[in-house]
mmCIF file of C-alpha atoms and ligand atoms in Angstrom:
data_model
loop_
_atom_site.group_PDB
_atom_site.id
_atom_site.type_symbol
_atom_site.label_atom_id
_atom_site.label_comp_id
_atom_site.label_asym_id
_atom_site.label_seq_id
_atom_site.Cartn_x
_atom_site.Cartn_y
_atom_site.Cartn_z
ATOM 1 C CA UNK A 1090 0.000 0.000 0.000
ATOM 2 C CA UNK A 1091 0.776 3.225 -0.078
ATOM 3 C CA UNK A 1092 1.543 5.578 2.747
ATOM 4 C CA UNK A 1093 3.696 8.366 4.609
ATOM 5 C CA UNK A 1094 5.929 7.159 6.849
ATOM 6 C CA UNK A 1095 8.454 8.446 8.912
ATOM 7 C CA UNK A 1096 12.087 6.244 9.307
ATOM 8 C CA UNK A 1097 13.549 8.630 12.046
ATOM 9 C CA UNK A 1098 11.987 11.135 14.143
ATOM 10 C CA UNK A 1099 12.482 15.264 12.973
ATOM 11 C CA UNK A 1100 10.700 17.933 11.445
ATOM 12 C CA UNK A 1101 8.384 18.120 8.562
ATOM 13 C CA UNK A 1102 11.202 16.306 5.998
ATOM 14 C CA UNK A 1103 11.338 13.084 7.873
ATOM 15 C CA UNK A 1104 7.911 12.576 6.469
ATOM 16 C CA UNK A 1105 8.315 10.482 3.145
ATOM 17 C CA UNK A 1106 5.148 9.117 0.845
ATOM 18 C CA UNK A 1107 6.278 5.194 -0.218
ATOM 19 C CA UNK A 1108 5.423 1.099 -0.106
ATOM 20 C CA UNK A 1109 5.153 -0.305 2.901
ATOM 21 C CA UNK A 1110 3.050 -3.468 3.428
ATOM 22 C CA UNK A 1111 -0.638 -3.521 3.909
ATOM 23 C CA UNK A 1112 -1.274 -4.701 7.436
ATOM 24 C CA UNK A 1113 -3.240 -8.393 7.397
ATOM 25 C CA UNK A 1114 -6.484 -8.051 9.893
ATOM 26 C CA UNK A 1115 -6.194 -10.601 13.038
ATOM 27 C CA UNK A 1116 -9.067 -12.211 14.110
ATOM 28 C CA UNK A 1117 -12.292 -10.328 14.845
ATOM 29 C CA UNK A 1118 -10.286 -7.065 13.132
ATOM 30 C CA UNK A 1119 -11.486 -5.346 9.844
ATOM 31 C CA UNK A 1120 -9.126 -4.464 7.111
ATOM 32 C CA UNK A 1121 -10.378 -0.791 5.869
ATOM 33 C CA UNK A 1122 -9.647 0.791 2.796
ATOM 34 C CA UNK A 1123 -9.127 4.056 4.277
ATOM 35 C CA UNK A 1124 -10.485 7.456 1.781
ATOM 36 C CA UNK A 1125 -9.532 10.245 4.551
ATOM 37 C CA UNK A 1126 -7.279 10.977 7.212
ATOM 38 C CA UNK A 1127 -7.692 13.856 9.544
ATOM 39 C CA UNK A 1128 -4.606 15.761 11.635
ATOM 40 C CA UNK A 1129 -4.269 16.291 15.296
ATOM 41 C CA UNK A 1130 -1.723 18.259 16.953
ATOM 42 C CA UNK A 1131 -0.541 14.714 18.748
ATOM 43 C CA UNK A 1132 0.543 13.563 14.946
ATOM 44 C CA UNK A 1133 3.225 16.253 14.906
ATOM 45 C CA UNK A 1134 4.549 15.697 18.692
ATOM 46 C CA UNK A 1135 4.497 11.970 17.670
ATOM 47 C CA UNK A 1136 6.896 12.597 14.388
ATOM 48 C CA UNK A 1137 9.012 14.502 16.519
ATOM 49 C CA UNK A 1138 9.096 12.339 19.226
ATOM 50 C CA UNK A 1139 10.540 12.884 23.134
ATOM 51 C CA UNK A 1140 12.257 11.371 25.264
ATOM 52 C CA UNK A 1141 10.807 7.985 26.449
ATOM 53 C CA UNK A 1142 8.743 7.795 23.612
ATOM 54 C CA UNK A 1143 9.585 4.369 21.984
ATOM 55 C CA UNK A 1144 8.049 3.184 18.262
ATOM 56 C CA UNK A 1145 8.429 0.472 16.217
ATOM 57 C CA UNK A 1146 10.250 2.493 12.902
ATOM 58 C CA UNK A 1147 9.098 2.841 10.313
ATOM 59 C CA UNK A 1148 5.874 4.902 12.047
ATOM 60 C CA UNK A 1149 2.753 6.032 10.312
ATOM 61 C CA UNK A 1150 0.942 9.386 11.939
ATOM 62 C CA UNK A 1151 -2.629 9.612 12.041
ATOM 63 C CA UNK A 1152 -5.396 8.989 14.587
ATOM 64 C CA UNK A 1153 -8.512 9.698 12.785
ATOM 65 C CA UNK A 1154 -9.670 7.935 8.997
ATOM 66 C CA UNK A 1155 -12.912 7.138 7.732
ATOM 67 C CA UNK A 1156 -13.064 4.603 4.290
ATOM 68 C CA UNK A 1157 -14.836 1.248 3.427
ATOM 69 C CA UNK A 1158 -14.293 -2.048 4.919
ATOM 70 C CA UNK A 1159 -12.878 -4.385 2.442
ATOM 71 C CA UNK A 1160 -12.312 -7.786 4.530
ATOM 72 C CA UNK A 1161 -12.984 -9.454 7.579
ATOM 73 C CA UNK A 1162 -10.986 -11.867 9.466
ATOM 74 C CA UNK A 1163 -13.557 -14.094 11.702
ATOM 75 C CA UNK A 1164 -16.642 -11.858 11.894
ATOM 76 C CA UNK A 1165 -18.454 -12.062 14.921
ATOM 77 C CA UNK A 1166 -21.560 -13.924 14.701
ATOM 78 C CA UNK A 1167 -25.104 -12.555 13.560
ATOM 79 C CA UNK A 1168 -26.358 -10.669 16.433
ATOM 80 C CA UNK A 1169 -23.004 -10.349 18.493
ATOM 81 C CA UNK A 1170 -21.045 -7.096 17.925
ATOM 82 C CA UNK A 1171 -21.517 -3.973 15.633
ATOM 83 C CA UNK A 1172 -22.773 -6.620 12.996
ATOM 84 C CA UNK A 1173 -20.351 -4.535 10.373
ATOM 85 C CA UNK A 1174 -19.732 -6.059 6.955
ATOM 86 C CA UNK A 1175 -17.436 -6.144 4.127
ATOM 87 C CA UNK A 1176 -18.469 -3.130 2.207
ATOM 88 C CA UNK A 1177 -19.919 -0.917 5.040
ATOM 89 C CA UNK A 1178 -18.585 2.790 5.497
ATOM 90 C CA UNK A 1179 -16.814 3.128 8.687
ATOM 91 C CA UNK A 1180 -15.252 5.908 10.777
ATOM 92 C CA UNK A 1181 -12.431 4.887 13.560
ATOM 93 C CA UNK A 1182 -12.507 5.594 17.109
ATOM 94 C CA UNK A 1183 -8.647 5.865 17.571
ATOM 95 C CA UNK A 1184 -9.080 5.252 21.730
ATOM 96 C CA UNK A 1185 -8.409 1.492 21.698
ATOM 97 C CA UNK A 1186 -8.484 -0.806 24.987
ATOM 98 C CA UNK A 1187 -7.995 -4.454 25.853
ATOM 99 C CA UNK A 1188 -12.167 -5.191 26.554
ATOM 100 C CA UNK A 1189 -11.045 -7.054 29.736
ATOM 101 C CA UNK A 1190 -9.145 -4.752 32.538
ATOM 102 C CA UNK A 1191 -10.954 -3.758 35.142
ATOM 103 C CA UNK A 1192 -11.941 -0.358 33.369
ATOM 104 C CA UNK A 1193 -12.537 -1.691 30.706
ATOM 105 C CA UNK A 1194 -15.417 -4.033 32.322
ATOM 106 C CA UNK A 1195 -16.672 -0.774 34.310
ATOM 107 C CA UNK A 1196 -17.110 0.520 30.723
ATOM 108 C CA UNK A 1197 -14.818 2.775 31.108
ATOM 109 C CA UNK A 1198 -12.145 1.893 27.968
ATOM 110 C CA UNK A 1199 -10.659 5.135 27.989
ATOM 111 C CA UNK A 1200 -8.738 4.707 31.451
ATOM 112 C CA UNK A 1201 -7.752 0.956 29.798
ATOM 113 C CA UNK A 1202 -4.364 -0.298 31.620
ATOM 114 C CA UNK A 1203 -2.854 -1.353 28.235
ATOM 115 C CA UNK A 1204 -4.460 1.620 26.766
ATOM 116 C CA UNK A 1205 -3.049 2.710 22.951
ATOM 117 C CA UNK A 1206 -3.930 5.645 20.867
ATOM 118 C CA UNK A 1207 -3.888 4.665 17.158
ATOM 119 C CA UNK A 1208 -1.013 6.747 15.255
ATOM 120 C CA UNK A 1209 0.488 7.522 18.401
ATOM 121 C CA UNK A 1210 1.903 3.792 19.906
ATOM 122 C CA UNK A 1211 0.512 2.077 16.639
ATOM 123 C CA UNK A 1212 0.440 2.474 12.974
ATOM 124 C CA UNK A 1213 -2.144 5.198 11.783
ATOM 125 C CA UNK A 1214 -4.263 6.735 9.395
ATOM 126 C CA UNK A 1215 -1.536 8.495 6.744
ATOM 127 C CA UNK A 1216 -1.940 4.881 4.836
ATOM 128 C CA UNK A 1217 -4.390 3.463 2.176
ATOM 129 C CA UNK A 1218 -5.204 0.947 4.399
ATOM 130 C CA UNK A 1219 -5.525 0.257 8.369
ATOM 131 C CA UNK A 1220 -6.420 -2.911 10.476
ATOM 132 C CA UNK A 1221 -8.299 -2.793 13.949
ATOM 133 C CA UNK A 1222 -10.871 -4.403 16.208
ATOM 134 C CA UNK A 1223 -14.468 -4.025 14.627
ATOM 135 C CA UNK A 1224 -15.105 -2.431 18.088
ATOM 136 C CA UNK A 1225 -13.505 0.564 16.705
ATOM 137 C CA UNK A 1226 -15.719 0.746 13.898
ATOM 138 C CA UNK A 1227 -18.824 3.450 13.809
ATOM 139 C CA UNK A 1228 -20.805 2.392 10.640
ATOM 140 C CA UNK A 1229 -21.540 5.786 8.472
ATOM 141 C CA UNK A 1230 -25.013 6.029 6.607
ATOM 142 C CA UNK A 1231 -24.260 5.651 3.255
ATOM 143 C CA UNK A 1232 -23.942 8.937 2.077
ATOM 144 C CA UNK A 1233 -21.948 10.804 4.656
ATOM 145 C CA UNK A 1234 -18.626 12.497 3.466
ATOM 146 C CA UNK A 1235 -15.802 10.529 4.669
ATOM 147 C CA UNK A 1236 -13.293 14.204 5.467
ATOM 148 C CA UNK A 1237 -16.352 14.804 7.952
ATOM 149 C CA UNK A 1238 -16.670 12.083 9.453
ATOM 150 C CA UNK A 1239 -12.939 11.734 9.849
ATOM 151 C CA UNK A 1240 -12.683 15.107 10.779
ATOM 152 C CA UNK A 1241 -15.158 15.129 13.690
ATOM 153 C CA UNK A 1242 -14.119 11.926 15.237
ATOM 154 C CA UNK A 1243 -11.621 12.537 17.614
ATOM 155 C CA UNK A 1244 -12.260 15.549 18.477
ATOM 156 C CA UNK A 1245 -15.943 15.511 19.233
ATOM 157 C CA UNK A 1246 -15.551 12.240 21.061
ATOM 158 C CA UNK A 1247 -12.848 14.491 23.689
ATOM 159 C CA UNK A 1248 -14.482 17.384 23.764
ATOM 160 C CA UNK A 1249 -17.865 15.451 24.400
ATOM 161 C CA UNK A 1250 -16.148 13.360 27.309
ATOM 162 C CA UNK A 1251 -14.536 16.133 28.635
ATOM 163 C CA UNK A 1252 -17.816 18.432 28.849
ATOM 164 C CA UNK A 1253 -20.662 16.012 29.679
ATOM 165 C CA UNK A 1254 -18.638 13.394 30.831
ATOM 166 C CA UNK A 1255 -16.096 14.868 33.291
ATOM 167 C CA UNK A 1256 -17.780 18.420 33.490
ATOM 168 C CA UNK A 1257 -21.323 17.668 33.478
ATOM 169 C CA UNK A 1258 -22.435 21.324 31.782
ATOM 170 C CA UNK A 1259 -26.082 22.306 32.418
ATOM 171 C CA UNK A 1260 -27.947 24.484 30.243
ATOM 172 C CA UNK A 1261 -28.082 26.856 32.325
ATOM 173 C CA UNK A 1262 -24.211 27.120 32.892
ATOM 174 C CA UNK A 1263 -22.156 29.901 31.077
ATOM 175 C CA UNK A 1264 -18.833 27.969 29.946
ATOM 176 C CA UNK A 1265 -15.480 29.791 28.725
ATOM 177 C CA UNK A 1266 -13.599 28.009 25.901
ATOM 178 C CA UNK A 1267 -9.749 29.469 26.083
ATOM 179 C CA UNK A 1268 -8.796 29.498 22.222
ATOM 180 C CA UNK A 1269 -11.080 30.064 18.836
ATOM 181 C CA UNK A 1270 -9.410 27.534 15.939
ATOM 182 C CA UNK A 1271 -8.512 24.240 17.353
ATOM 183 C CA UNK A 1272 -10.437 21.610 16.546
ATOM 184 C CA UNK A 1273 -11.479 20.100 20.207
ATOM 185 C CA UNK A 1274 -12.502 23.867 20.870
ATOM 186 C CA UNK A 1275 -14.750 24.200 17.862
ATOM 187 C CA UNK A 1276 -16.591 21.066 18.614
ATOM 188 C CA UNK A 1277 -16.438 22.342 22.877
ATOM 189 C CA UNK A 1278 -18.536 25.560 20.674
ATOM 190 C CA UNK A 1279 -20.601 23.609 19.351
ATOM 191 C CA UNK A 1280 -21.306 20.541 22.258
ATOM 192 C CA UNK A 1281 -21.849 23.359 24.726
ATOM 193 C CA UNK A 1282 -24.594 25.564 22.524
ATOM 194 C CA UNK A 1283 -26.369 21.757 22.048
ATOM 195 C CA UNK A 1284 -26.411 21.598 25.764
ATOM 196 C CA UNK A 1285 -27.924 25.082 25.320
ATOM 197 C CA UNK A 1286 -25.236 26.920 27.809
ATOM 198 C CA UNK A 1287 -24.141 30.262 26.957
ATOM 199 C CA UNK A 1288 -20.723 30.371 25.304
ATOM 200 C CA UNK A 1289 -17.443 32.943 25.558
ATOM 201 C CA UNK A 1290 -14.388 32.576 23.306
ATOM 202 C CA UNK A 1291 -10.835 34.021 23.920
ATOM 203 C CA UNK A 1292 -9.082 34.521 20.803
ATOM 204 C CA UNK A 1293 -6.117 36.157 19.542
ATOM 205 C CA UNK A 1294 -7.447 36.917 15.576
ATOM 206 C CA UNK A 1295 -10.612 38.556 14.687
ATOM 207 C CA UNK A 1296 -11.138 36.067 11.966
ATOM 208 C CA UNK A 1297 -11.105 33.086 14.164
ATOM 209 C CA UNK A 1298 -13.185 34.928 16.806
ATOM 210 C CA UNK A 1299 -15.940 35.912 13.731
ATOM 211 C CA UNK A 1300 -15.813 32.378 13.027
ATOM 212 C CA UNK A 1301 -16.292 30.846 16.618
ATOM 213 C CA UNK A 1302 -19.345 33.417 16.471
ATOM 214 C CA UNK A 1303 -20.338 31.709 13.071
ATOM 215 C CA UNK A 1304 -20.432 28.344 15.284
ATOM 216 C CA UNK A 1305 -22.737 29.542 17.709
ATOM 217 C CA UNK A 1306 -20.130 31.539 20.356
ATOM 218 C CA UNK A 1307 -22.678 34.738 22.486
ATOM 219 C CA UNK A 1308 -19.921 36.655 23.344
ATOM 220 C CA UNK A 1309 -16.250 37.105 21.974
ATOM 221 C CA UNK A 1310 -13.108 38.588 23.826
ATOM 222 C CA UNK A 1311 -9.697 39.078 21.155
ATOM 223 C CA UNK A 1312 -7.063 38.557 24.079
ATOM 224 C CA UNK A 1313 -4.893 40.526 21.568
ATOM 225 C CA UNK A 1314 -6.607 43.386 22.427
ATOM 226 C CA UNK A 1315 -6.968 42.802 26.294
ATOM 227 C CA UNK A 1316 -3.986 41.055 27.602
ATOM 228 C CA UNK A 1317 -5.875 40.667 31.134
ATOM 229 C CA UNK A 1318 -8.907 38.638 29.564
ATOM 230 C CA UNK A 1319 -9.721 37.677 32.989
ATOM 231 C CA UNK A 1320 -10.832 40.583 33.898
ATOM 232 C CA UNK A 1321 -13.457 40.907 30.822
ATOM 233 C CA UNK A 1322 -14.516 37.175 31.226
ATOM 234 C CA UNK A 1323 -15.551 38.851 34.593
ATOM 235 C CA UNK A 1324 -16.979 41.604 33.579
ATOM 236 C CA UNK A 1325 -18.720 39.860 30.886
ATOM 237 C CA UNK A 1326 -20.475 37.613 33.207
ATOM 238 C CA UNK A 1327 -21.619 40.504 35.846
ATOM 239 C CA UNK A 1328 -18.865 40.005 38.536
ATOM 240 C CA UNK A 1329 -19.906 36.185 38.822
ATOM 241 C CA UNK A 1330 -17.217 34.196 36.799
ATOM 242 C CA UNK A 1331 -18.237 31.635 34.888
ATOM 243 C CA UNK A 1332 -19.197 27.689 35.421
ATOM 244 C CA UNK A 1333 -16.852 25.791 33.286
ATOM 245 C CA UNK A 1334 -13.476 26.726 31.587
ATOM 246 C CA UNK A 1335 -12.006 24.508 28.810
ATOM 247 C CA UNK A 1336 -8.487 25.545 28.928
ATOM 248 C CA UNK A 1337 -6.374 23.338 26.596
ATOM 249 C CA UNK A 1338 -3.465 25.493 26.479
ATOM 250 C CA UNK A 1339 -2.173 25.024 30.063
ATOM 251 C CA UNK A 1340 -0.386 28.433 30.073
ATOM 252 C CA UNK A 1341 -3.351 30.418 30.606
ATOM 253 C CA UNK A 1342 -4.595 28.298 33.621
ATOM 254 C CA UNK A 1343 -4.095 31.412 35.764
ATOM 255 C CA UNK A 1344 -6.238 33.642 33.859
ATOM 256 C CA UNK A 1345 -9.357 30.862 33.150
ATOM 257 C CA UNK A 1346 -9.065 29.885 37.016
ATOM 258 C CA UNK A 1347 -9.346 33.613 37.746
ATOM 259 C CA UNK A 1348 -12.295 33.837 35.736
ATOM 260 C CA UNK A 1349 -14.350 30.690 37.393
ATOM 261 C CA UNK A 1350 -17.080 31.331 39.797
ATOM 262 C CA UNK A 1351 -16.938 29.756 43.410
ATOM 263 C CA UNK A 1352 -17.033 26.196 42.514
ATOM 264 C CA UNK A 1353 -15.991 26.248 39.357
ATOM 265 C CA UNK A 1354 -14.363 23.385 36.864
ATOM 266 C CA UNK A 1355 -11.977 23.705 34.475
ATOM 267 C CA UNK A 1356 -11.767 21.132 32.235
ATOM 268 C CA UNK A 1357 -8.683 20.216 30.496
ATOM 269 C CA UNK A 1358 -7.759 17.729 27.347
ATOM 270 C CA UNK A 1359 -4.338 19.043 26.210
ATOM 271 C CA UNK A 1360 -1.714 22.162 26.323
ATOM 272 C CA UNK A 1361 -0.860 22.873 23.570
ATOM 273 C CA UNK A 1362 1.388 25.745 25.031
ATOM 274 C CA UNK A 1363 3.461 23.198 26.689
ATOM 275 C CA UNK A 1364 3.228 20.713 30.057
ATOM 276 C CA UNK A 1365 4.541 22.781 32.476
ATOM 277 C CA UNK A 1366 3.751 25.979 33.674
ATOM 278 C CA UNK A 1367 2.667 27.823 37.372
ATOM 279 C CA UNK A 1368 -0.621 27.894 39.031
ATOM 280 C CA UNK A 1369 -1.284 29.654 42.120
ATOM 281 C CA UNK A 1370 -2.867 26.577 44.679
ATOM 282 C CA UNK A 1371 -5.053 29.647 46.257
ATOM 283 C CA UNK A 1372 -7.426 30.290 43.559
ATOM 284 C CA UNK A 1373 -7.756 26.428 43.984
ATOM 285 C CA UNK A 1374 -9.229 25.733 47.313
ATOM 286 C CA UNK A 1375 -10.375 29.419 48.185
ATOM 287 C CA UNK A 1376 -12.632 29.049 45.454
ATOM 288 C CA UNK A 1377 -13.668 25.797 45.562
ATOM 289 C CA UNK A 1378 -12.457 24.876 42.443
ATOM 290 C CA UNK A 1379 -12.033 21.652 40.510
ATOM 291 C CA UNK A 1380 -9.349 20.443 37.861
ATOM 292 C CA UNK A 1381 -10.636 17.534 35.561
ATOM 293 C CA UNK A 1382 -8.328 15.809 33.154
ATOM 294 C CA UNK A 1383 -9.540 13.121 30.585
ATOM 295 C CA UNK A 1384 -8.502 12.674 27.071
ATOM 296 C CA UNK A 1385 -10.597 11.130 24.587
ATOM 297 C CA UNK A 1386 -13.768 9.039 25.133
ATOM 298 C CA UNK A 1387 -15.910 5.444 26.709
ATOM 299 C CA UNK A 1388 -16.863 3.641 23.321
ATOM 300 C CA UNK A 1389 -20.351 4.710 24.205
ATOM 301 C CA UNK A 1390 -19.397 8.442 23.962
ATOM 302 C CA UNK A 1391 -18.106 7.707 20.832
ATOM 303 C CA UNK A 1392 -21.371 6.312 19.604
ATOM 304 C CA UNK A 1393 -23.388 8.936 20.858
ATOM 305 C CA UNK A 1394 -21.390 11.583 19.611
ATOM 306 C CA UNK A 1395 -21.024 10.230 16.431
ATOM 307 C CA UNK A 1396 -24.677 9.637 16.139
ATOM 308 C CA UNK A 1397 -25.175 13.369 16.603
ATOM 309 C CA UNK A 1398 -22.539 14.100 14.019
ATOM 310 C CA UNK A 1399 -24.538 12.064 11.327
ATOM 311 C CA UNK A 1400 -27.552 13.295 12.131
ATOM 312 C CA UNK A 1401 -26.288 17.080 11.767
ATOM 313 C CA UNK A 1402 -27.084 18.512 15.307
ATOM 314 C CA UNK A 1403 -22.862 18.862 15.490
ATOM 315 C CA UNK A 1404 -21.105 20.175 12.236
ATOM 316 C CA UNK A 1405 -17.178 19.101 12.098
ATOM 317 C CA UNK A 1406 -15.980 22.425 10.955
ATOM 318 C CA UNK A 1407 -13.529 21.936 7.772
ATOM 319 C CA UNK A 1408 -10.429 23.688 7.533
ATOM 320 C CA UNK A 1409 -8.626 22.396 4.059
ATOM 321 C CA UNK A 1410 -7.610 18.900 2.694
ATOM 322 C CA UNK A 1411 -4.688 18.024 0.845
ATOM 323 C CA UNK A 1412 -3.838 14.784 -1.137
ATOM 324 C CA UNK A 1413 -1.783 12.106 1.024
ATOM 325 C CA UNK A 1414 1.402 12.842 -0.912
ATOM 326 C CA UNK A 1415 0.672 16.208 0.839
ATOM 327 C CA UNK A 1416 0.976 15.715 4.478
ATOM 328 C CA UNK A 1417 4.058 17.735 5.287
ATOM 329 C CA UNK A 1418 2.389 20.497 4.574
ATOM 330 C CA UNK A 1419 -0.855 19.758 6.382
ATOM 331 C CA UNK A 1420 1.165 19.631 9.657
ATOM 332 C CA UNK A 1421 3.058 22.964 9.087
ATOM 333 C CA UNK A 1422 -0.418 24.360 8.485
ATOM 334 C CA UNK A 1423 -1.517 22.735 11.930
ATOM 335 C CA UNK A 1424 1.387 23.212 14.089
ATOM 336 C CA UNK A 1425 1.123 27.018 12.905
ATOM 337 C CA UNK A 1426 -2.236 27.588 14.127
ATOM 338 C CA UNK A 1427 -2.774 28.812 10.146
ATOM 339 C CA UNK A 1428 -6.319 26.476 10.340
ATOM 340 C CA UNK A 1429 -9.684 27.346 11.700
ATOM 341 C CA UNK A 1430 -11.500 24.117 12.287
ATOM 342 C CA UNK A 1431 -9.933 20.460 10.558
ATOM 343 C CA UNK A 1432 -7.448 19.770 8.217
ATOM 344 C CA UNK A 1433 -7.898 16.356 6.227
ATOM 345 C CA UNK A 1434 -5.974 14.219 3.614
ATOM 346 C CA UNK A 1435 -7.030 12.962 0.456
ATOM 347 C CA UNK A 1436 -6.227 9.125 0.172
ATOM 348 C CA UNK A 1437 -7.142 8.575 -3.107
HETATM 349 ZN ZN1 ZN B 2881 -8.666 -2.364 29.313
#
């Protein structure tokens, strides 16, 4: 098959389009012919790998794909599984889990003890073709648009954990989202207006802020314009702070846990500013406040989210695709915050 690989870790150049073999499904997996691939952030930290982080070379990026299944190796019986077939359209849930650890039995896969994040420990998506557990599999109505579904997948299935799962928003709640383009913070826009809460944005571009408001954000703040956001998150909510932050830059955690009301969450999937950074421990318990992690999503979650996806209550919001050959470029564009919403590749 066809696919970009990477031989050493590095920039953009270690990235090379070539043969490599197409991987044989083991039992109960299904061999998919993959049509689209959609980027995360994690695919570029992967290629350029840190310390501890040990792959089997060559490695192929990509956590998200959507394309058609073309075999089957043992299908489960009638009745028993997600009763997918040779020739169904599929879209990947990239969280996989053993099925048997103790988590995994509480149904809760994405806390798995031999837990794996396709593209990132394993082989990925930046291929024609990709093997995994029919688990995995979320069968597409027939004519859905692989990029979208591809594109929404991972990153409505964290930002869906992270905000009804782990943060339990209300309707009623008023939730700040730290960041406009990203792609877990345009589907946090969009998850938190289906809720029905009311929605802020802090953005550094006008464009990306008119945008958010395109997506369904009430009220805007360009941080390039007020370096003490804080302040106007305040403001903005009549001296009351808000519910819920999700803050997946990490370096702003001071300002977003300034800006939470007594009792507050802030949710958090990522930081994409870098691990480590200060927090003051006084905001913390003085206000009551709460920290939850998580990073992607139960199997259910994926399910449900994807079955809002389909049915168009959540919109994956498109940035550009390029063709497979193409993908060095597609991560420059990502890793320079030059998209608004998902970047995809064309596997043709
Ligand atoms: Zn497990």
């Amino acid at each position: 098959m066809k696919a970009v690989l990477f031989r050493a870790h590095g920039g953009p150049e270690v990235l090379e389009y070539t043969d490599f073999p197409t991987p044989k499904p083991k039992p109960g997996e299904a061999l998919i012919r993959l049509h689209a691939a959609a980027l995360n952030r994690m695919d570029v930290l992967v290629r350029n790998g840190w310390p501890g982080l040990k792959l089997e070379l060559p490695h192929i990026n990509g956590a998200d794909g959507a394309g058609e299944i073309v075999a089957i190796d043992s299908p489960l019986p009638e009745g028993e599984g997600l009763g997918v077939r040779v020739g169904d359209r599929v879209v990947i849930d990239a969280n996989l889990s053993c099925g048997s650890c103790e988590y995994c039995l509480d149904r809760k896969d994405n806390l798995c003890v031999n837990w794996h994040l396709l593209g990132e420990t394993m082989r990925g998506t930046y291929a024609e073709y990709v093997s995994l557990p029919e688990k995995q599999l979320y069968k597409l109505p027939k004519d859905f648009d692989y990029h979208k579904a591809a594109a929404a997948a991972l990153v409505h299935q964290t930002a869906w954990h992270s905000l009804v799962g782990r943060g339990n928003l209300q309707k009623h709640e008023t939730v700040l989202i730290v960041g406009a383009g990203g792609g877990v913070n345009t589907a946090s826009v969009q998850i938190a207006k289906y809720i029905g809460a009311q929605v802020i944005v802090v953005g550094s571009e006008a464009k990306k802020l008119q945008m958010a408001e395109s997506i369904g954000a009430d009220i805007l703040i360009d941080r390039s314009k007020e370096a003490d956001w804080s302040k106007s998150v305040f403001l903005a909510t009549n001296k009351r702070g808000v519910d819920v932050v999700v803050d997946n830059v990490g370096a702003t955690f001071m300002q977003s846990l300034r800006t939470l009301r007594k009792g507050g969450r802030l949710l958090t999937v990522g930081n994409s500013a870098g691990p480590k950074f200060e927090i003051d421990n006084r905001y913390i318990f003085a206000k009551h406040l709460s920290i939850l992690g998580s990073t992607m999503s139960t199997l259910e979650e994926f399910k449900e989210v994807m079955d809002l996806v389909v049915a168009g209550k959540l919109q994956p919001i498109m940035d550009k695709t390029y063709p497979l050959q193409e993908a060095a470029s597609a991560q420059e564009r990502l890793w320079k915050h030059e998209n608004f919403g998902k970047i995809t590749l064309d596997i043709l």
